[in-house]
Tab-separated table of C-alpha atoms in Angstrom:
chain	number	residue	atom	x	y	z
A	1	UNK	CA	23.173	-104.557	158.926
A	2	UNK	CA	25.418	-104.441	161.996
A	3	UNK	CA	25.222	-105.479	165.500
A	4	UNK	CA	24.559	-102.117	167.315
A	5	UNK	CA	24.676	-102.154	171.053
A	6	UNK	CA	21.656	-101.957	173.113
A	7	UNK	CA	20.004	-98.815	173.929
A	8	UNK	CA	17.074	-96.603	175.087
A	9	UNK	CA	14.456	-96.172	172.357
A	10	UNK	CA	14.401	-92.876	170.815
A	11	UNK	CA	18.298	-92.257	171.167
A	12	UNK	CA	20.692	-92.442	168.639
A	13	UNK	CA	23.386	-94.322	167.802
A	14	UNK	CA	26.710	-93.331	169.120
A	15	UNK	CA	28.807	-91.805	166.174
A	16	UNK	CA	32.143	-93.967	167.981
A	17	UNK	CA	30.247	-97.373	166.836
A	18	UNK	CA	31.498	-99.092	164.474
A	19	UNK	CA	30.880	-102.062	162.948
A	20	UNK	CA	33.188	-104.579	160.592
A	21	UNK	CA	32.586	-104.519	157.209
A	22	UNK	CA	31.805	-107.914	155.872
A	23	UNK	CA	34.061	-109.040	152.689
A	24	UNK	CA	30.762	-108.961	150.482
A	25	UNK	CA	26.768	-109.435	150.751
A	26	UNK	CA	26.572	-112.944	149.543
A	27	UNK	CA	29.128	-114.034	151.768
A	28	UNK	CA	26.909	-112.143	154.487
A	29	UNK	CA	23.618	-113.738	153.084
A	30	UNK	CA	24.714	-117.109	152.017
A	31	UNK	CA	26.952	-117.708	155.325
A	32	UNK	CA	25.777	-121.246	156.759
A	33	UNK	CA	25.814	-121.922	160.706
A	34	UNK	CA	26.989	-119.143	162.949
A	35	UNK	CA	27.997	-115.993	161.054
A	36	UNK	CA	31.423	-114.823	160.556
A	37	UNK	CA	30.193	-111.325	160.270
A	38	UNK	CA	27.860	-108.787	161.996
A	39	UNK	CA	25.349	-110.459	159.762
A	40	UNK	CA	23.183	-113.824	159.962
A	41	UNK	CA	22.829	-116.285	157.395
A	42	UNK	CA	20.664	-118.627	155.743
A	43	UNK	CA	18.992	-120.954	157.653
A	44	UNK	CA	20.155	-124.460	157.596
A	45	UNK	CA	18.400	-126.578	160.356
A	46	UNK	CA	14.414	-127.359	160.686
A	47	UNK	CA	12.313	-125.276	163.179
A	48	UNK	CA	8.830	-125.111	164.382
A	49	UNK	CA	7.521	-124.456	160.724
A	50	UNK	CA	8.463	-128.344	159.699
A	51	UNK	CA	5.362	-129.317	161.634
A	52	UNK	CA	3.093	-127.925	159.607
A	53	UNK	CA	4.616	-127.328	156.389
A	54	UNK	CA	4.524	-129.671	153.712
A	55	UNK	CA	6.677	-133.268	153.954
A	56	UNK	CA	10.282	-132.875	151.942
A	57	UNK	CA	10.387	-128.897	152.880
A	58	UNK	CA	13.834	-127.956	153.026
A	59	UNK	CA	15.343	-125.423	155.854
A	60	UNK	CA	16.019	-122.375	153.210
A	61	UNK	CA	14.636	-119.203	155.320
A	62	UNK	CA	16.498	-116.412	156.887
A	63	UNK	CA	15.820	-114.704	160.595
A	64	UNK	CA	15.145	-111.198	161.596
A	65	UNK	CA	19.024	-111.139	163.348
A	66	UNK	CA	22.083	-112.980	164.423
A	67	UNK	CA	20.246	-114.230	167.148
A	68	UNK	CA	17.789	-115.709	165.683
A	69	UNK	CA	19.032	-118.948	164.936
A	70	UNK	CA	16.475	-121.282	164.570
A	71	UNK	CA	13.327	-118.830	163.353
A	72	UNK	CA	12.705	-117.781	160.027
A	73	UNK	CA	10.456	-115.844	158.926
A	74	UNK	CA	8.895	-115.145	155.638
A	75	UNK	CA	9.046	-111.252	155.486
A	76	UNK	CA	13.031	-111.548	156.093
A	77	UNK	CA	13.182	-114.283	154.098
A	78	UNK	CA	11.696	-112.263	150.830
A	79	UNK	CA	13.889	-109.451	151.705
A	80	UNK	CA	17.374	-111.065	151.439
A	81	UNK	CA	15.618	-113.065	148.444
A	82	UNK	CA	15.397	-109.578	146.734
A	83	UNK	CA	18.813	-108.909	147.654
A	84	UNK	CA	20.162	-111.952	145.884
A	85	UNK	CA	17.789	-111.179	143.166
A	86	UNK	CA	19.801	-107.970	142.354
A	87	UNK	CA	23.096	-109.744	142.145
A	88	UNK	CA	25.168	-109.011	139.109
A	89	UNK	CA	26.004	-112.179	136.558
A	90	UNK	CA	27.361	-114.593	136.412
A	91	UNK	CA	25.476	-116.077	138.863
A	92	UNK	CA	27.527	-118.236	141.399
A	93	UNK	CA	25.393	-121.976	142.507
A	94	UNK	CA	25.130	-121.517	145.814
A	95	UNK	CA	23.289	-118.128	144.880
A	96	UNK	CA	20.922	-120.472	142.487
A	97	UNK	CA	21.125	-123.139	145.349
A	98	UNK	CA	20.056	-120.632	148.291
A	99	UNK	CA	17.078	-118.706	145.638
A	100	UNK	CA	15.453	-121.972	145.261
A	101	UNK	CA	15.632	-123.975	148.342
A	102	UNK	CA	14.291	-120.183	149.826
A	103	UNK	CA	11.735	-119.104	147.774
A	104	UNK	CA	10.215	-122.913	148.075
A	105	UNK	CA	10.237	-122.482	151.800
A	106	UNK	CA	8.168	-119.253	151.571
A	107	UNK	CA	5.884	-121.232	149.138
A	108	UNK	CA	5.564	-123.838	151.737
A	109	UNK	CA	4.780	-121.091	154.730
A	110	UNK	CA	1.256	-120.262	152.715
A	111	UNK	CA	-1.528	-120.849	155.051
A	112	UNK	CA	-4.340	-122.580	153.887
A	113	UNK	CA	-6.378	-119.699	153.644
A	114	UNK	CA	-4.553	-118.337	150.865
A	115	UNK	CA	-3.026	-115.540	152.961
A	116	UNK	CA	0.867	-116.108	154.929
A	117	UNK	CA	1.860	-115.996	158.655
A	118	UNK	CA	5.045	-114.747	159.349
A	119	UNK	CA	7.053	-118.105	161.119
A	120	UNK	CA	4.992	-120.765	160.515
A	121	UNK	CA	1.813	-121.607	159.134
A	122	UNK	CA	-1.437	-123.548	160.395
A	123	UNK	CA	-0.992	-121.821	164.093
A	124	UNK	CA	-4.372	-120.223	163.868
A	125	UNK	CA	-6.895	-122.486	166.118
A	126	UNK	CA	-8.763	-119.671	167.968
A	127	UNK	CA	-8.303	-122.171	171.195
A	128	UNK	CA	-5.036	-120.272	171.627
A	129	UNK	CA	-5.820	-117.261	171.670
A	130	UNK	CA	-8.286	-118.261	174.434
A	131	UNK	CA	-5.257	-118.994	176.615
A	132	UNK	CA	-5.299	-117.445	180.052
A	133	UNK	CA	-1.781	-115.472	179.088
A	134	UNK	CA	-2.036	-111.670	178.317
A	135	UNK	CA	-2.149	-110.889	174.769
A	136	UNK	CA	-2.617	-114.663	173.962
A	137	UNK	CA	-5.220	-113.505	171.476
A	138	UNK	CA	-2.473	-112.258	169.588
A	139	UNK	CA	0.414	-113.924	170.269
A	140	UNK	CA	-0.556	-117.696	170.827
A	141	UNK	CA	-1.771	-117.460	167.163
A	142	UNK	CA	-0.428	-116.274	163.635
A	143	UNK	CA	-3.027	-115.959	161.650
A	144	UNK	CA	-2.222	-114.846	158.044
A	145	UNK	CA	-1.762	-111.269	157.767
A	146	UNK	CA	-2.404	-108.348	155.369
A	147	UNK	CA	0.818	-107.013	155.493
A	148	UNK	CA	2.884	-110.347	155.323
A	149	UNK	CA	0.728	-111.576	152.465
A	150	UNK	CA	1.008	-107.955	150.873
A	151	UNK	CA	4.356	-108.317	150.935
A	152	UNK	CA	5.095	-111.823	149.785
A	153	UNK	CA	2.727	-111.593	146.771
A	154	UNK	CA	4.903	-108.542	145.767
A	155	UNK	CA	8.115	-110.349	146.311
A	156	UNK	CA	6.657	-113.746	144.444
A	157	UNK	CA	5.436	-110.708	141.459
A	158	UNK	CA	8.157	-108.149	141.053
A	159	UNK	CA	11.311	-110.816	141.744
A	160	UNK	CA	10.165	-114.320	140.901
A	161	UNK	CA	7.837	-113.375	137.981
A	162	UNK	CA	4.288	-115.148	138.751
A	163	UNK	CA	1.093	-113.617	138.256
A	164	UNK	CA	-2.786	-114.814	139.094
A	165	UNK	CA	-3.038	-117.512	136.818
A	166	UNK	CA	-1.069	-119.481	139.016
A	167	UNK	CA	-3.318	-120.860	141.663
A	168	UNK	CA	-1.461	-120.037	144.973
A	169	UNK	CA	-0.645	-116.424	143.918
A	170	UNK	CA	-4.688	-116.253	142.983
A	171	UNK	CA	-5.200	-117.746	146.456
A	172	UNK	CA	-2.954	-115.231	147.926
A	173	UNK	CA	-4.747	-112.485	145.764
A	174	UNK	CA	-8.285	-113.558	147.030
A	175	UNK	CA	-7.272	-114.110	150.788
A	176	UNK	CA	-6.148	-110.175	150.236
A	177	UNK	CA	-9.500	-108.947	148.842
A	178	UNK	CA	-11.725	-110.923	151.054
A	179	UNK	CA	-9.743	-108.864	154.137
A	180	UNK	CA	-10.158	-105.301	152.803
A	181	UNK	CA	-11.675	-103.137	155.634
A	182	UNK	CA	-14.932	-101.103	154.161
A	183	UNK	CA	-13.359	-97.813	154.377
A	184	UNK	CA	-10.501	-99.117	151.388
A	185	UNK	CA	-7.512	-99.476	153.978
A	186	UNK	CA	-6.080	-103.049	154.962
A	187	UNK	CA	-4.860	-103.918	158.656
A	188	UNK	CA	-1.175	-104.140	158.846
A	189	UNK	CA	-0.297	-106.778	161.805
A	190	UNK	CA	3.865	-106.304	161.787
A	191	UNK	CA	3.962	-102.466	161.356
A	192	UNK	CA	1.566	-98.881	162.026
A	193	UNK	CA	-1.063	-100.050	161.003
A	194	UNK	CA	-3.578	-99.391	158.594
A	195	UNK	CA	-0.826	-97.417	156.351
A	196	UNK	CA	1.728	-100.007	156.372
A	197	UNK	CA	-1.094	-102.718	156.218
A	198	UNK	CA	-2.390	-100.959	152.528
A	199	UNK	CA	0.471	-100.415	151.417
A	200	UNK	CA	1.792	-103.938	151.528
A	201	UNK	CA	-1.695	-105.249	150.290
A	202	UNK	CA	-1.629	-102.632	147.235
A	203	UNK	CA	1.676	-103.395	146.272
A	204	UNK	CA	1.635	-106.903	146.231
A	205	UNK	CA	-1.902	-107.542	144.459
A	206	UNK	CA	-0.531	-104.876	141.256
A	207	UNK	CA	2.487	-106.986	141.051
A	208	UNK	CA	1.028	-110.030	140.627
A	209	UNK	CA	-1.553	-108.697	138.011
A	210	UNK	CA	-4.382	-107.011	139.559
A	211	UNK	CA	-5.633	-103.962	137.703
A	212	UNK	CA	-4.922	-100.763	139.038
A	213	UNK	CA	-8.664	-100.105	137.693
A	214	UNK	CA	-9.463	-102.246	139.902
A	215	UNK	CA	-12.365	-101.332	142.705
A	216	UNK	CA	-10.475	-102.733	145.626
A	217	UNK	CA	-7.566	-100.710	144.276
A	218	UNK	CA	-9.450	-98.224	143.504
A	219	UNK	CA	-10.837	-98.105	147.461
A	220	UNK	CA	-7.595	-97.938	148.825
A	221	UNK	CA	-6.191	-94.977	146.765
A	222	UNK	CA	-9.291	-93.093	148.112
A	223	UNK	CA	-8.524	-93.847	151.511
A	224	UNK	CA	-4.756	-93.673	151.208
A	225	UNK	CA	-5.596	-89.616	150.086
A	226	UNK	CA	-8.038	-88.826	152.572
A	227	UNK	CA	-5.850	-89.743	155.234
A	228	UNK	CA	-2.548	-87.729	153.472
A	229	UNK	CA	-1.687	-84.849	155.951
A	230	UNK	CA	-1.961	-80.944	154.322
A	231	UNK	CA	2.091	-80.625	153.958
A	232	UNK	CA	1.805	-83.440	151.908
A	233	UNK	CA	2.658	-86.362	154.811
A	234	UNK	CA	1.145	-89.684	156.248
A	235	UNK	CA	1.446	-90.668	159.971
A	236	UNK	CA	-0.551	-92.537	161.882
A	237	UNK	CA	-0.610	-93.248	165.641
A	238	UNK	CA	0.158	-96.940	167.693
A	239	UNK	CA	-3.419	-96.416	169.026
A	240	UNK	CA	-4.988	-97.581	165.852
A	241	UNK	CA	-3.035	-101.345	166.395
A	242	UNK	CA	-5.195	-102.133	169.891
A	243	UNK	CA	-8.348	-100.179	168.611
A	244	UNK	CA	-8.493	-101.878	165.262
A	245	UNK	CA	-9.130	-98.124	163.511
A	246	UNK	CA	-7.030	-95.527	161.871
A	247	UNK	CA	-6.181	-93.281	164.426
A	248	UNK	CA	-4.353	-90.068	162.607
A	249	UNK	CA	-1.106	-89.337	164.546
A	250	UNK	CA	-1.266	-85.393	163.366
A	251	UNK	CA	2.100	-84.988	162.354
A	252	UNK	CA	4.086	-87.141	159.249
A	253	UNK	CA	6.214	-89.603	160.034
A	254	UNK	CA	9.283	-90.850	157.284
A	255	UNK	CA	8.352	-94.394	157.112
A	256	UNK	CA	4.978	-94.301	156.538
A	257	UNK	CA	5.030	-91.438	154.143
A	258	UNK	CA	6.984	-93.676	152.572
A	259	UNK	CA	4.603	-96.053	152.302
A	260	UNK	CA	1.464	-94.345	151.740
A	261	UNK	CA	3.680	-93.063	148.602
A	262	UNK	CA	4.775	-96.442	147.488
A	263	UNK	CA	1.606	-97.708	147.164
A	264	UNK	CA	0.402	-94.571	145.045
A	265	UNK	CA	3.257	-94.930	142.632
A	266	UNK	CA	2.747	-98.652	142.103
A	267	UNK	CA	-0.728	-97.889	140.567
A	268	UNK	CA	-0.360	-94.272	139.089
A	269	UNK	CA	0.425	-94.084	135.434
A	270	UNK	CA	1.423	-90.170	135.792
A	271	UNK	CA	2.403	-88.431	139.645
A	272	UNK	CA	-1.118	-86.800	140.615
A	273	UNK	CA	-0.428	-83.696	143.059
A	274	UNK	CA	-0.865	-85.759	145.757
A	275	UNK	CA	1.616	-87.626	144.833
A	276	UNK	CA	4.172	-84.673	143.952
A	277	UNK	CA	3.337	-82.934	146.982
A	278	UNK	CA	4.150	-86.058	148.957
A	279	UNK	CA	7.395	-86.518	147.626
A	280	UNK	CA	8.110	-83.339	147.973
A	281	UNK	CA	8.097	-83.198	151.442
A	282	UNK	CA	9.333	-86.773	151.580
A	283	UNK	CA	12.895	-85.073	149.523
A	284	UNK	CA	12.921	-82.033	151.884
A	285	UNK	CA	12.493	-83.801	155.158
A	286	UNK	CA	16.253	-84.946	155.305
A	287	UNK	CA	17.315	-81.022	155.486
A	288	UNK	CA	14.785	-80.506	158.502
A	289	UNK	CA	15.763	-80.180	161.849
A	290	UNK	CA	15.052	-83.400	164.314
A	291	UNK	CA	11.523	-83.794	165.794
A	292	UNK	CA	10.239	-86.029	168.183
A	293	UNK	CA	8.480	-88.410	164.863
A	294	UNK	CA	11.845	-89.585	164.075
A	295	UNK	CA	11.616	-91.755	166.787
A	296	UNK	CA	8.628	-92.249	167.035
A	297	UNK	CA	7.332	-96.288	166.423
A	298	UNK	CA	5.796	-97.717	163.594
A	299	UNK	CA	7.201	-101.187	163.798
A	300	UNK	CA	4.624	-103.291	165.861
A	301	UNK	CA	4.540	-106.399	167.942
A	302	UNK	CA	2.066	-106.451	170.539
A	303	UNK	CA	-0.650	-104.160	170.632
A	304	UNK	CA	-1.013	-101.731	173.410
A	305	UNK	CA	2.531	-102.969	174.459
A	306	UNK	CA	5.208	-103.542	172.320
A	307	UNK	CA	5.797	-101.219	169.431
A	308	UNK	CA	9.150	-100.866	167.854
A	309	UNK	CA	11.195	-97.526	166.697
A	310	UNK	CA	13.554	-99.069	163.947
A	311	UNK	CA	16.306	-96.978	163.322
A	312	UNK	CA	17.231	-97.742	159.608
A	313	UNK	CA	13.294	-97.257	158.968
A	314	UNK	CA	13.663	-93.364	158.126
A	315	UNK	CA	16.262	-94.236	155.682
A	316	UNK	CA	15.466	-97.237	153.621
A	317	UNK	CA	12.187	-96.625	153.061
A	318	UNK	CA	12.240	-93.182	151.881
A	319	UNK	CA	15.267	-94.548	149.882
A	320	UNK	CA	12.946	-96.917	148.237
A	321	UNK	CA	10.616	-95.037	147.184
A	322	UNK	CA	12.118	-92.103	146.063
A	323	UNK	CA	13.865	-94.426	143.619
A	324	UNK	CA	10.529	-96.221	142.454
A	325	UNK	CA	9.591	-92.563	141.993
A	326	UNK	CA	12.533	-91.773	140.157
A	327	UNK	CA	12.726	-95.022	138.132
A	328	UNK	CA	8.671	-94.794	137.216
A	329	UNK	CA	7.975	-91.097	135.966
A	330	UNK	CA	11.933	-89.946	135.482
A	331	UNK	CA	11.896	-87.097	137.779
């Protein structure tokens, strides 16, 4: 949440940074034009998206930083939607004002596929990724994507309340199906890989509906426990992203334990030892000593080139789902 100075990847941050502490989050989230705070804001003028989004679509997305002025993005967008979500009555109108004029603008980023890109949609024409530039094939285009629809569909379920009988979440919900690799797992485009990439896809379809009965469910939860590590870990290695296969990384990592766990709780009616096991070592890795997968990257970009160590990964996301833990089964 706080502009932290550049530095090599793998270090840590300096314990003399510090950061000012803005007067409140919707202040921080609902902050038009350039930010007051560490923080950025909604977004307030049109960017590349208004090309191919429907006519009338109002700017109402937010960017991955305070740099980003100009680029939303629909993952971002969701999260500081769930942020304002969790905002304690009464409700103030610009908080009404920014839900709506947001969560319309992530509406309007669904491809026509069914599935969602992350900045804009309709940039898919297989032309660019033909481009003589390296890594065109990836980054000329933004195709929709496993995790971004994952994700989305669990934002538009959990927070906004829609389920499959509404025709763009069953769009969505199809678009996620059709993509399911053979072995169960889904590809994650934005983060390592096939983990992060299930995870998103399993969440998201079980909060808009689908059965955790369900064989494509069932598919992943079989995959997601062949691939769990003996101490009761997931991690899984960059490699995978430019091979296009799960590629085990041999040790656990805290982020995508994380979510390998997640996506087991959403569909478990009772904590299978898998499960326990996993959290287990999930509770007990805090008191460890530091190892060399704390920094290592599960945030990707560019396949074979640009991965990305996030350092607030190892907290939140254990965070997360320690408390969907705690909040599902009481324990």
């Amino acid at each position: 949440m706080c502009r932290i100075p550049a530095r090599p990847c793998g270090t840590r941050p300096s314990s003399r940074t510090r950061c000012r502490r803005p007067a409140s989050r919707l202040d921080i989230l609902l902050s038009d034009g350039p930010p007051v705070t560490c923080c950025p804001g909604k977004h307030t003028r049109a960017g590349d998206w208004k090309l191919h989004t429907p006519p009338g679509t109002l700017p109402g997305g937010w960017g991955f930083s305070d740099g980003n002025t100009i680029h939303p993005d629909v993952d971002d967008t969701t999260a500081a939607l769930r942020a304002l979500k969790g905002t304690e009555a009464p409700v103030p109108p610009r908080l009404t004002d920014a839900w709506n004029r947001g969560l319309q603008w992530v509406l309007a980023l669904q491809n026509r596929d069914g599935g969602w890109p992350a900045f804009e949609p309709g940039v898919d024409s297989e032309l660019l990724g033909s481009l003589p530039v390296a890594g065109a094939d990836y980054a000329a285009v933004e195709p929709s994507s496993a995790d971004l629809t994952g994700r989305t569909l669990q934002f538009l379920g959990s927070f906004a309340g829609f389920r499959l009988n509404l025709p763009f979440i069953r769009r969505g919900a199809d678009w996620s199906l059709k993509h399911q690799e053979q072995d169960g797992s889904w590809y994650g485009r934005w983060g390592i890989c096939y983990i992060y990439g299930t995870w998103a896809a399993v969440t998201g379809l079980t909060a808009v509906g689908l059965p955790p009965g369900h064989n494509a469910v069932a598919r992943a939860v079989h995959w997601s426990l062949q691939t769990q590590n003996a101490d009761g870990s997931w991690g899984e290695s960059c490699r995978g992203d430019r091979e296009r296969r799960y590629v085990p990384l041999g040790a656990g990592t805290l982020s995508q334990t994380a979510w390998a766990l997640d996506a087991l709780i959403a569909v478990s009616s009772e904590p299978g030892p898998e499960l326990v096991r996993g959290i287990r070592w999930l509770a007990e890795a805090g008191r460890r000593p530091p190892n060399w997968t704390d920094s290592y990257p599960t945030g990707a970009a560019l396949p074979g080139s640009f991965y990305t160590y996030y350092h607030s990964y190892n907290y939140i996301w254990p965070l997360l789902t320690l408390g969907h833990y705690k909040r599902k089964f009481g324990c």
